[in-house]
Amino acid sequence: MANIVFIATSLDGYIADKQGKLDWLYSIPNPDNVDTGFNALMEDIDAVVMGRNTLDAVLSFNCDWPYTRPVFVLSNTLTHVPRGYEEKVCLVKGDLKEILAELNAKGFNDLYIDGGLTIQNFLNEDLIDRMVITRLPMLLGGRRPLFGELKNPLNFRVTISEILLETLVQTTYQRDKS
């Protein structure tokens, strides 16, 4: 079982610009549509767990539904799945450890955890096993940071670090609980 983060940040650690936009993610040319690991991630996981804000962001993109696995959206306020996504999205709420236990009991063991606040909440409960962070060579100067305050320090070790598309640095971190 593994809870995996796969996300891009700016050099200064932000996941959205000062206007809350994500278009900076597409500032690096990729004319050959080189996959930077997302497709492999989809093959390795059983489901996606994201927050409502991330669902809203994904739905605002002008693209096909990007997920090939079930998506569980954490929300205490959303009461129904947006029309057209009833077969793709399931709403969940409650304690993260209880939600994970329920998902694991249903056979969803390897989970992609997505969304800034969701990632921060999982980290705060020490529920992240691996992080794949792709850094773009730019400074956004503020808005939504990837990381927030933690109850306790968490140690990770680097298992892979590579340069993609000549400018992106993608680093894989494994949780070190020793």
Short mmCIF file of C-alpha atoms in Angstrom, two decimals:
data_model
loop_
_atom_site.label_atom_id
_atom_site.label_comp_id
_atom_site.label_asym_id
_atom_site.label_seq_id
_atom_site.Cartn_x
_atom_site.Cartn_y
_atom_site.Cartn_z
CA MET A 1 0.00 0.00 0.00
CA ALA A 2 1.27 3.46 -0.85
CA ASN A 3 -0.05 7.00 -0.83
CA ILE A 4 1.72 8.87 -3.60
CA VAL A 5 1.99 12.58 -4.38
CA PHE A 6 2.71 13.53 -8.01
CA ILE A 7 2.78 17.28 -8.47
CA ALA A 8 4.63 20.21 -10.04
CA THR A 9 5.85 23.29 -8.19
CA SER A 10 7.71 26.47 -8.92
CA LEU A 11 11.24 26.86 -7.60
CA ASP A 12 9.82 28.74 -4.62
CA GLY A 13 7.43 25.90 -3.85
CA TYR A 14 4.10 27.22 -5.13
CA ILE A 15 1.47 25.20 -6.98
CA ALA A 16 -0.62 28.17 -8.16
CA ASP A 17 0.40 31.68 -9.18
CA LYS A 18 -0.67 34.90 -7.46
CA GLN A 19 -3.98 34.85 -9.35
CA GLY A 20 -4.58 31.23 -8.39
CA LYS A 21 -4.00 30.10 -11.97
CA LEU A 22 -2.17 27.03 -13.23
CA ASP A 23 -1.30 28.08 -16.79
CA TRP A 24 2.35 28.55 -15.76
CA LEU A 25 2.52 24.73 -15.79
CA TYR A 26 2.40 24.87 -19.59
CA SER A 27 5.18 27.44 -19.96
CA ILE A 28 7.82 24.80 -20.76
CA PRO A 29 7.68 23.76 -24.43
CA ASN A 30 6.75 20.12 -24.96
CA PRO A 31 6.08 19.89 -28.71
CA ASP A 32 6.36 16.07 -28.71
CA ASN A 33 3.95 15.71 -25.75
CA VAL A 34 6.54 13.82 -23.73
CA ASP A 35 4.89 12.18 -20.74
CA THR A 36 6.68 13.23 -17.57
CA GLY A 37 5.42 10.31 -15.54
CA PHE A 38 1.66 10.80 -15.29
CA ASN A 39 0.77 7.82 -17.50
CA ALA A 40 3.08 5.51 -15.54
CA LEU A 41 1.53 6.80 -12.32
CA MET A 42 -1.96 5.96 -13.59
CA GLU A 43 -0.77 2.41 -14.29
CA ASP A 44 0.68 2.03 -10.77
CA ILE A 45 -2.29 3.27 -8.73
CA ASP A 46 -5.72 1.93 -7.85
CA ALA A 47 -7.46 5.29 -7.33
CA VAL A 48 -7.07 9.06 -6.98
CA VAL A 49 -7.87 11.02 -3.82
CA MET A 50 -8.21 14.77 -4.28
CA GLY A 51 -9.81 17.77 -2.65
CA ARG A 52 -12.77 19.66 -3.98
CA ASN A 53 -10.64 22.62 -5.14
CA THR A 54 -8.56 20.25 -7.25
CA LEU A 55 -11.69 18.72 -8.76
CA ASP A 56 -12.93 22.21 -9.62
CA ALA A 57 -9.56 23.01 -11.23
CA VAL A 58 -9.54 19.79 -13.28
CA LEU A 59 -13.09 20.41 -14.46
CA SER A 60 -12.09 23.92 -15.58
CA PHE A 61 -9.37 22.56 -17.90
CA ASN A 62 -10.34 22.35 -21.54
CA CYS A 63 -9.44 18.68 -21.90
CA ASP A 64 -10.77 15.15 -21.65
CA TRP A 65 -11.08 13.58 -18.20
CA PRO A 66 -7.42 12.77 -17.38
CA TYR A 67 -7.94 9.88 -14.95
CA THR A 68 -8.19 6.21 -15.84
CA ARG A 69 -8.81 5.17 -12.24
CA PRO A 70 -11.67 5.93 -9.80
CA VAL A 71 -11.51 9.39 -8.24
CA PHE A 72 -12.50 10.03 -4.63
CA VAL A 73 -13.09 13.69 -3.78
CA LEU A 74 -12.71 14.84 -0.19
CA SER A 75 -15.34 17.44 0.60
CA ASN A 76 -17.39 18.38 3.62
CA THR A 77 -19.58 20.75 1.59
CA LEU A 78 -20.11 19.18 -1.83
CA THR A 79 -23.39 17.23 -1.77
CA HIS A 80 -23.44 15.77 -5.27
CA VAL A 81 -21.05 14.91 -8.07
CA PRO A 82 -21.06 17.35 -11.00
CA ARG A 83 -23.34 16.22 -13.82
CA GLY A 84 -21.63 13.90 -16.26
CA TYR A 85 -19.06 12.65 -13.75
CA GLU A 86 -21.26 10.36 -11.66
CA GLU A 87 -19.47 7.24 -12.97
CA LYS A 88 -16.01 8.75 -12.46
CA VAL A 89 -16.15 10.57 -9.12
CA CYS A 90 -17.23 9.53 -5.64
CA LEU A 91 -17.55 11.97 -2.73
CA VAL A 92 -15.99 11.07 0.64
CA LYS A 93 -15.72 12.93 3.92
CA GLY A 94 -14.51 12.36 7.42
CA ASP A 95 -11.27 11.44 9.15
CA LEU A 96 -8.45 10.75 6.69
CA LYS A 97 -7.33 7.56 8.43
CA GLU A 98 -10.90 6.22 8.40
CA ILE A 99 -11.33 7.13 4.73
CA LEU A 100 -8.07 5.35 3.89
CA ALA A 101 -9.14 2.27 5.85
CA GLU A 102 -12.44 2.17 3.93
CA LEU A 103 -10.70 2.60 0.56
CA ASN A 104 -8.09 -0.05 1.42
CA ALA A 105 -10.86 -2.45 2.49
CA LYS A 106 -12.41 -1.98 -0.96
CA GLY A 107 -9.11 -2.89 -2.66
CA PHE A 108 -7.89 0.64 -3.34
CA ASN A 109 -4.40 0.33 -1.87
CA ASP A 110 -2.10 2.46 -4.02
CA LEU A 111 -3.50 5.97 -4.05
CA TYR A 112 -2.53 9.13 -5.91
CA ILE A 113 -3.04 12.02 -3.49
CA ASP A 114 -3.60 15.32 -5.31
CA GLY A 115 -4.28 18.92 -4.37
CA GLY A 116 -2.39 21.35 -2.17
CA LEU A 117 -4.56 21.31 0.95
CA THR A 118 -5.21 17.57 0.61
CA ILE A 119 -1.47 16.86 0.36
CA GLN A 120 -0.80 19.11 3.38
CA ASN A 121 -3.48 17.30 5.40
CA PHE A 122 -2.10 13.87 4.47
CA LEU A 123 1.44 15.00 5.36
CA ASN A 124 0.23 16.40 8.66
CA GLU A 125 -1.15 12.93 9.51
CA ASP A 126 2.06 11.26 8.19
CA LEU A 127 0.08 9.45 5.49
CA ILE A 128 2.34 10.05 2.47
CA ASP A 129 4.74 7.30 1.43
CA ARG A 130 6.21 8.74 -1.76
CA MET A 131 6.36 12.14 -3.42
CA VAL A 132 7.26 12.84 -7.03
CA ILE A 133 7.82 16.58 -7.30
CA THR A 134 8.59 18.24 -10.62
CA ARG A 135 10.09 21.71 -10.24
CA LEU A 136 9.75 24.26 -13.01
CA PRO A 137 12.56 26.83 -13.27
CA MET A 138 10.50 29.87 -12.29
CA LEU A 139 9.56 31.84 -9.22
CA LEU A 140 5.85 32.55 -8.71
CA GLY A 141 6.24 34.69 -5.61
CA GLY A 142 3.19 33.47 -3.73
CA ARG A 143 -0.37 32.19 -3.59
CA ARG A 144 -0.69 28.47 -2.87
CA PRO A 145 2.34 26.73 -1.40
CA LEU A 146 2.73 22.99 -1.75
CA PHE A 147 3.78 22.59 1.86
CA GLY A 148 2.28 23.99 5.05
CA GLU A 149 2.89 23.66 8.75
CA LEU A 150 3.37 20.18 10.16
CA LYS A 151 2.71 18.69 13.59
CA ASN A 152 6.07 16.90 13.38
CA PRO A 153 9.04 16.86 11.02
CA LEU A 154 8.95 14.16 8.33
CA ASN A 155 12.08 12.63 6.80
CA PHE A 156 12.25 11.57 3.18
CA ARG A 157 15.10 10.21 1.09
CA VAL A 158 15.76 10.90 -2.56
CA THR A 159 15.43 7.78 -4.70
CA ILE A 160 15.47 9.37 -8.17
CA SER A 161 16.31 12.82 -9.49
CA GLU A 162 16.32 13.57 -13.19
CA ILE A 163 16.06 16.40 -15.70
CA LEU A 164 13.08 16.27 -18.07
CA LEU A 165 12.48 18.39 -21.17
CA GLU A 166 15.90 19.97 -20.58
CA THR A 167 14.59 22.24 -17.79
CA LEU A 168 12.34 20.37 -15.37
CA VAL A 169 13.84 18.68 -12.32
CA GLN A 170 11.77 15.72 -11.18
CA THR A 171 12.68 14.22 -7.82
CA THR A 172 11.18 11.16 -6.20
CA TYR A 173 11.21 11.09 -2.41
CA GLN A 174 10.46 8.01 -0.30
CA ARG A 175 9.23 8.42 3.28
CA ASP A 176 11.98 7.39 5.69
CA LYS A 177 10.45 6.31 8.99
CA SER A 178 13.69 4.96 10.48
#
